[in-house]
CSV table of C-alpha atoms in Angstrom, one decimal:
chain,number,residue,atom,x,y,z
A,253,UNK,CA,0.0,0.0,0.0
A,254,UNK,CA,1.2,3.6,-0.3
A,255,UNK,CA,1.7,4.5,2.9
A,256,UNK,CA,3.0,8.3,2.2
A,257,UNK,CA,0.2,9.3,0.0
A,258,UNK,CA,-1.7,7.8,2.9
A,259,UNK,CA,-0.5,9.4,5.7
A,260,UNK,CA,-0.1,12.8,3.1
A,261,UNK,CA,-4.0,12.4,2.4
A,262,UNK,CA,-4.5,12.3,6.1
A,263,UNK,CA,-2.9,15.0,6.8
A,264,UNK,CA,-4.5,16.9,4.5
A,265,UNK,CA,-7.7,15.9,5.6
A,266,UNK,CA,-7.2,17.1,9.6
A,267,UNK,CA,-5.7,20.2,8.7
A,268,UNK,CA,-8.8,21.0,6.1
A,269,UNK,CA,-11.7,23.3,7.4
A,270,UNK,CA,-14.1,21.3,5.0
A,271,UNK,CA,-14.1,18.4,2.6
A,272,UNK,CA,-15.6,18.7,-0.9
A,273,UNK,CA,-16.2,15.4,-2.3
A,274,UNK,CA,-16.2,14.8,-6.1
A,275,UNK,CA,-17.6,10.8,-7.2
A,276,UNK,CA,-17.8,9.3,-10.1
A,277,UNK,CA,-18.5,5.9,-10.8
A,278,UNK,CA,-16.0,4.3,-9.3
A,279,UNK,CA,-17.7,4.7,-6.3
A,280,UNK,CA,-20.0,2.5,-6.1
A,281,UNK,CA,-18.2,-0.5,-7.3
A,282,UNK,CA,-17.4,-1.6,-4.1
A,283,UNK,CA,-21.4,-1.6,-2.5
A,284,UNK,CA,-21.3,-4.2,-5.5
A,285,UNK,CA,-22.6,-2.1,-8.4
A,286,UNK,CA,-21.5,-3.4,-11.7
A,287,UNK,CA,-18.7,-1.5,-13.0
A,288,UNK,CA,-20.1,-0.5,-16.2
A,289,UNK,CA,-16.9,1.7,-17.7
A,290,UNK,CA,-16.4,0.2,-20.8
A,291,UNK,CA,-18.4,-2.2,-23.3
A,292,UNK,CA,-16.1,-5.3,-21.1
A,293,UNK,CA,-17.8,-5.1,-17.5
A,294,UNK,CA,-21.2,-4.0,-19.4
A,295,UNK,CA,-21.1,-7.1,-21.3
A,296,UNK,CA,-19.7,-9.1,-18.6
A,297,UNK,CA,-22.9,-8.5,-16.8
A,298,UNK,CA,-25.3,-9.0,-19.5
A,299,UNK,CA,-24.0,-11.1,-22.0
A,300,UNK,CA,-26.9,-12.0,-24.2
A,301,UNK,CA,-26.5,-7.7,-24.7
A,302,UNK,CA,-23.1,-8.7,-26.3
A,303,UNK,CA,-25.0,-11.0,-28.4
A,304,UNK,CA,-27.4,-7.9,-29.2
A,305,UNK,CA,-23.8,-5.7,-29.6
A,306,UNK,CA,-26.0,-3.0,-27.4
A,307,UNK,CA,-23.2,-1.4,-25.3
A,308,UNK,CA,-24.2,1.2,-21.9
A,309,UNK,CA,-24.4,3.8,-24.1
A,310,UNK,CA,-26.0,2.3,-26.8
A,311,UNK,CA,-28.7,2.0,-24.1
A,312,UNK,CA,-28.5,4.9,-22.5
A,313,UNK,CA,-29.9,6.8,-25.0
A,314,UNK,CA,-33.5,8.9,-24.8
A,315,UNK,CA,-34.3,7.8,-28.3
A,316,UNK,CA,-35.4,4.1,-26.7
A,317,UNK,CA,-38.5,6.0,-24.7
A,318,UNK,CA,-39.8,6.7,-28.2
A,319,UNK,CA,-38.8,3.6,-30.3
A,320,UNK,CA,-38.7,0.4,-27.7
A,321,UNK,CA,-40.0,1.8,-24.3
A,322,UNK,CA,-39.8,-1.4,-23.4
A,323,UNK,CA,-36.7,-2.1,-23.7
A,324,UNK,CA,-35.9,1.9,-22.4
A,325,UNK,CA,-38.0,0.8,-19.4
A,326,UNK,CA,-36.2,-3.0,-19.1
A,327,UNK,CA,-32.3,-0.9,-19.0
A,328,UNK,CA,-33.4,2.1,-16.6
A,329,UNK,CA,-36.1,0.0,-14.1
A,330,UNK,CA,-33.4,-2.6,-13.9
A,331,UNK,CA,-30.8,-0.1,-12.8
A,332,UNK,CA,-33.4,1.5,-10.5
A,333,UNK,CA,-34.1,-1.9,-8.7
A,334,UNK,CA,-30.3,-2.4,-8.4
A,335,UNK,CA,-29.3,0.8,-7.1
A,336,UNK,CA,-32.7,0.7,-4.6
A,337,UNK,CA,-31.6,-2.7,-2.8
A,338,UNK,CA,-27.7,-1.8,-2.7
A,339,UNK,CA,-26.4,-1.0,0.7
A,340,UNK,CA,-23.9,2.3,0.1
A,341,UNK,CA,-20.7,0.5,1.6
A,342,UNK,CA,-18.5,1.8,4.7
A,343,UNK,CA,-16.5,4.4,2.9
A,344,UNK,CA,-19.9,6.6,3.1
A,345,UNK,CA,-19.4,6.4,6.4
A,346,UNK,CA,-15.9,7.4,6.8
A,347,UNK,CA,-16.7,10.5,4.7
A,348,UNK,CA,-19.5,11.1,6.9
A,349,UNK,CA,-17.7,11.1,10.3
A,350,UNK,CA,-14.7,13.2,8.7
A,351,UNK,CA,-17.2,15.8,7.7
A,352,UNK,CA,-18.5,15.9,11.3
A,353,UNK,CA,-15.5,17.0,12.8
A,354,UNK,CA,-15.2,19.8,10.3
A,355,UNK,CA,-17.1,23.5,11.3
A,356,UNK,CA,-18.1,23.9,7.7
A,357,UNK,CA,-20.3,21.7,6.1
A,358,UNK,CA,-19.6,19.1,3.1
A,359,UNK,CA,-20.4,19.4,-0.2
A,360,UNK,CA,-21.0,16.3,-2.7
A,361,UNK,CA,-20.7,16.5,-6.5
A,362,UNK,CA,-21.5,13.8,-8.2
A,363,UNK,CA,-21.9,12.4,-11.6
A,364,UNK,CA,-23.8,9.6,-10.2
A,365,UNK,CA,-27.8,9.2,-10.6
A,366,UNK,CA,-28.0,6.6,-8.0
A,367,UNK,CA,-28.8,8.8,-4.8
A,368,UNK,CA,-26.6,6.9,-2.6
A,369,UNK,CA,-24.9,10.1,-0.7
A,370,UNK,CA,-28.2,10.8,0.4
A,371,UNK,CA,-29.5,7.3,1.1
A,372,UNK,CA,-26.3,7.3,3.9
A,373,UNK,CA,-26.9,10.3,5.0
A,374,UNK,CA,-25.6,13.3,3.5
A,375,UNK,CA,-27.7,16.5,3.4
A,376,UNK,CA,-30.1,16.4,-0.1
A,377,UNK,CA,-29.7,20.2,-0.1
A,378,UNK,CA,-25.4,19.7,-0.3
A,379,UNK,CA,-25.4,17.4,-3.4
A,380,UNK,CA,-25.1,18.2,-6.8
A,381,UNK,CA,-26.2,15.7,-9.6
A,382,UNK,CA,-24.9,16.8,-12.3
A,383,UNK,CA,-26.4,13.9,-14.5
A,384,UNK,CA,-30.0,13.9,-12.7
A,385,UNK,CA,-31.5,10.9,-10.9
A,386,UNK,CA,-32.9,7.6,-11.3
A,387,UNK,CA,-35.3,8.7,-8.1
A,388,UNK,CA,-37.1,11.5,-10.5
A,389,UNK,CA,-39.2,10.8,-13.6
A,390,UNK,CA,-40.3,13.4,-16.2
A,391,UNK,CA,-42.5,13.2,-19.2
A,392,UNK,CA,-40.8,11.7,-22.4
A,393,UNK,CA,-43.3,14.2,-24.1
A,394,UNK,CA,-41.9,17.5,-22.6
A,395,UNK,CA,-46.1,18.1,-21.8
A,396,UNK,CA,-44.8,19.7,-18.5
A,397,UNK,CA,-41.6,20.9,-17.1
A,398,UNK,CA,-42.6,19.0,-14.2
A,399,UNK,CA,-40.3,16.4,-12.5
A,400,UNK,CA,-41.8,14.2,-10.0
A,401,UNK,CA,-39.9,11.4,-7.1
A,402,UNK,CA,-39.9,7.6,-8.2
A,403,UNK,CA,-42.4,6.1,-6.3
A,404,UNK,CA,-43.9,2.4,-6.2
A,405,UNK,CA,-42.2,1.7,-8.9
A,406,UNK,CA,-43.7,-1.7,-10.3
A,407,UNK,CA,-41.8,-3.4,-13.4
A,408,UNK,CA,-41.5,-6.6,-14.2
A,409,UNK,CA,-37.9,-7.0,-16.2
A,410,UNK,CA,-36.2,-10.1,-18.3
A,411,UNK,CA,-33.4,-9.6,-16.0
A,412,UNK,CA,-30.9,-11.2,-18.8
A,413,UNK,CA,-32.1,-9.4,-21.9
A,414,UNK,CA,-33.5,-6.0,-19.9
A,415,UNK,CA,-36.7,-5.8,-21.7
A,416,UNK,CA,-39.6,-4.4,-19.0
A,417,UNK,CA,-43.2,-6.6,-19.9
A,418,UNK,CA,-46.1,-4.7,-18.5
A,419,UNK,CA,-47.1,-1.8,-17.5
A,420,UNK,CA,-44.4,1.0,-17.7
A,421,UNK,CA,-44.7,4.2,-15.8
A,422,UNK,CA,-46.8,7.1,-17.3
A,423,UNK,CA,-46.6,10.7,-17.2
A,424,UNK,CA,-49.6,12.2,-14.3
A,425,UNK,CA,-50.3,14.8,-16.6
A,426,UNK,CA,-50.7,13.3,-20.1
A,427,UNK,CA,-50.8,10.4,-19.9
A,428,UNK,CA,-47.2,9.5,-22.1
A,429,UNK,CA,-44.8,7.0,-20.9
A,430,UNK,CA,-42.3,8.7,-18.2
A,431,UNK,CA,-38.5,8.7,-18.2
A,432,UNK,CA,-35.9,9.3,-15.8
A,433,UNK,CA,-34.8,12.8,-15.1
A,434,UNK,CA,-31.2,11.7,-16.1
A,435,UNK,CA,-29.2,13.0,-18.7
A,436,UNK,CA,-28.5,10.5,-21.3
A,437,UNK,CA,-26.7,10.6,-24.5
A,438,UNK,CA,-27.4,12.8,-27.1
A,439,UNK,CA,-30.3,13.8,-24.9
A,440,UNK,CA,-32.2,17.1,-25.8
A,441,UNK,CA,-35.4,16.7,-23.9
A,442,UNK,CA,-33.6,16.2,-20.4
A,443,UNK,CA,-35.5,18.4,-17.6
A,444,UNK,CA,-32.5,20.5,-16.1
A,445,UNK,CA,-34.5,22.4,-13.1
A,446,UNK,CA,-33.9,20.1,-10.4
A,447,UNK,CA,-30.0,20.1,-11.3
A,448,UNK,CA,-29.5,23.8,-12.1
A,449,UNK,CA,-31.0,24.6,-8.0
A,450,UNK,CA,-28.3,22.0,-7.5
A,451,UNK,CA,-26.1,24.0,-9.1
A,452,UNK,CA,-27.1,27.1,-7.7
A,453,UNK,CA,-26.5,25.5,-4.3
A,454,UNK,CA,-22.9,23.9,-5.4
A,455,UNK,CA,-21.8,27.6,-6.7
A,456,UNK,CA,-23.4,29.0,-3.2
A,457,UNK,CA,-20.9,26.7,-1.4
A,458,UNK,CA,-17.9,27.6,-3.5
A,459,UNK,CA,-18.7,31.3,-3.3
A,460,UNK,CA,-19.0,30.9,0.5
A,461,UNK,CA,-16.0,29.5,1.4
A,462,UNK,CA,-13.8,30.7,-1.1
A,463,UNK,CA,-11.2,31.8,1.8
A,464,UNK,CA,-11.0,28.4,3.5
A,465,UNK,CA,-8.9,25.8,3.5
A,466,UNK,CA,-10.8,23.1,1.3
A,467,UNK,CA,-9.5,19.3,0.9
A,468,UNK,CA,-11.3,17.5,-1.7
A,469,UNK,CA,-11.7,13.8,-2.0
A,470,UNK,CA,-12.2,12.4,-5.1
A,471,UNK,CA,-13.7,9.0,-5.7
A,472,UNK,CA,-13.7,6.1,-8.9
A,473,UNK,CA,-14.1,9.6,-11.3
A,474,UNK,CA,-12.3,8.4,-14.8
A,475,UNK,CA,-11.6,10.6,-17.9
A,476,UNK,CA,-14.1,8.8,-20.2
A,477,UNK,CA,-16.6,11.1,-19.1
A,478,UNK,CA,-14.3,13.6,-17.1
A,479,UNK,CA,-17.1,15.5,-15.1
A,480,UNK,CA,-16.4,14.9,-11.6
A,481,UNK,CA,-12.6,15.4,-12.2
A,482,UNK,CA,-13.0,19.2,-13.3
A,483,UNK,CA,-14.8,19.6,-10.5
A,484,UNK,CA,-12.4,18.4,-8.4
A,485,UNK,CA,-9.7,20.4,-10.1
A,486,UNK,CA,-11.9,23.9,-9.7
A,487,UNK,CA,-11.3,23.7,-6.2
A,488,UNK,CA,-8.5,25.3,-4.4
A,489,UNK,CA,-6.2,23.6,-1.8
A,490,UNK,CA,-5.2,19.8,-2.1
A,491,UNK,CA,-7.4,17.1,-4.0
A,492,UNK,CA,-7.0,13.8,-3.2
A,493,UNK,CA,-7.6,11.4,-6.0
A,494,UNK,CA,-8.6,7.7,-5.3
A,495,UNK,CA,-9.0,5.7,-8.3
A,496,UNK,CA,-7.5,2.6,-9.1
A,497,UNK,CA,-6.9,3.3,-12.9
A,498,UNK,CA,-6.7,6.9,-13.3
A,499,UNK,CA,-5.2,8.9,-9.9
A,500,UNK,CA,-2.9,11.0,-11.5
A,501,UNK,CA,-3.3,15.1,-11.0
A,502,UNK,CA,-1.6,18.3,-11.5
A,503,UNK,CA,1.0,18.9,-8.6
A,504,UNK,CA,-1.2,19.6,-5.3
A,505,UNK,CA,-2.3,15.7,-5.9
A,506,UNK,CA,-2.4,13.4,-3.8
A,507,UNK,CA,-2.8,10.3,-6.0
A,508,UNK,CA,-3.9,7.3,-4.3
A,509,UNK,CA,-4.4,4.1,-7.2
A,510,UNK,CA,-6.8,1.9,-4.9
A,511,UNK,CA,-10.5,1.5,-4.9
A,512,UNK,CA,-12.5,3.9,-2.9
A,513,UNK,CA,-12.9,1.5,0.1
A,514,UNK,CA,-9.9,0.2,0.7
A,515,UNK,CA,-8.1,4.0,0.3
A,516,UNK,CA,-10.7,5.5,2.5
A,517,UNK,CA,-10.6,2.7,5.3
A,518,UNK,CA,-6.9,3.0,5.0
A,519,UNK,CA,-6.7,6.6,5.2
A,520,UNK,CA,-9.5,6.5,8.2
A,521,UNK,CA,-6.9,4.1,9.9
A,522,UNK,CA,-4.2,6.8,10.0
A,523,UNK,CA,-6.3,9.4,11.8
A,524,UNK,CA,-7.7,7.3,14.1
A,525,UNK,CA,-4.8,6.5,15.2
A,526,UNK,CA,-3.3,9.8,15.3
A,527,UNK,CA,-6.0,10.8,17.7
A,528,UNK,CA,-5.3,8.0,20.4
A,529,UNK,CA,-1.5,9.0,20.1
A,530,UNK,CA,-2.9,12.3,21.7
């Protein structure tokens, strides 16, 4: 293990008066989310989609809602069931305690639609999801700018094939089958409102405590889609970067090449026992 970006992260952490945290998919890997960065692990997964050559992004595109909502509804309900049943694993916890100890409060960006900051914890009005949420639906008609929670959600799903066989969910006001409020690709007819007062609330927090001293963790972001990294790299102060493929940074780095558990337990080891050395 790399014991001085390790201790250097630690460090870094106690002497911080807050803790931005950037997270991209990486992070949830280890509460056992498929690791879906690349056509390999998709396909992995779901290999009769190999069969199909339908890759993540092939799927993850709004034109499905129109053409096959079944199948739209087969990709998105599945991932909704998985990410509903997954416990968000320990390192949430870390993060949380850390922040605790801090007089400012944390902020969270994240690329990730899967609402597990919030499900451990963290403050719904100090996240940003900068590629919407599976636990919102809008209408795949644009009828209303509405954008409505995922409730009772009830879809019966070929779990090897994702195709949905039922009924799908519909749009309150219309009528039309609804969609998630998540930005796919090549989407136009995303609903942006609930991000941008996300946004609003992430620039707030910036603006706020532009003078402090800032630490920000970084968690399983890659360059694919590079989101959560210039995030991280808009802040001030030191960035730690824990990803096991991609942790290299401009020079205040700390670049830790583990998975976010394991470098956040690790690191959580350090302080812990700094404070009983006291």
């Amino acid at each position: 293990m790399m014991n001085k970006e390790i201790i250097e992260a630690a460090h870094a952490i106690e002497d911080a008066d807050a803790i931005f945290i950037s997270a991209g998919a990486g992070m949830g890997v280890d509460s056992g989310l498929p690791d879906f960065r690349g056509d390999k692990g998709f396909w992995e997964a779901y290999p009769l989609l190999k069969e199909e050559r339908l890759s993540f992004q092939d799927l993850a595109n709004p034109s499905w809602f129109s053409d096959d909502p079944k199948r739209a509804w087969g990709f998105y309900g599945h991932r909704y069931y998985l990410y509903k049943k997954t416990v968000p694993h320990d390192g949430f916890n870390i993060l949380q305690e850390w922040c605790k100890n801090k007089e400012i409060d944390p902020f969270v960006f994240t690329s990730n639609v899967d609402g597990h900051f919030q499900k451990s914890g963290f403050n719904c009005d100090a996240v940003y999801e900068c590629h919407g949420s599976i636990n919102h639906l809008q209408c795949t008609d644009s009828c209303t700018n509405v954008i409505w929670p995922t409730k009772d959600l009830n879809i019966s799903i070929q779990e090897d094939r994702l195709v949905a066989e039922g009924d799908l969910p519909i749009c309150p006001h219309c009528s039309e089958v609804a969609r998630p409020n998540i930005l796919m690709f090549g989407d136009d007819e995303w609903l942006s409102k609930r991000s941008r007062l996300q946004n609003q609330n992430y620039k707030s927090w910036k603006s706020q405590h532009a003078d402090a001293n800032i630490v920000t963790i970084e968690l399983g972001a890659g360059k694919a889609i590079p989101t959560a990294r210039y995030a991280s790299e808009s802040m001030s102060g030191k960035l730690v970067r824990i990803n096991p493929r991609d942790s290299d940074g401009y020079k205040n780095t700390i670049s830790i090449p583990l998975g976010s558990l394991e470098a956040l337990t690790a690191i959580d080891g350090v302080l812990n026992n700094r404070e009983k050395s006291f």
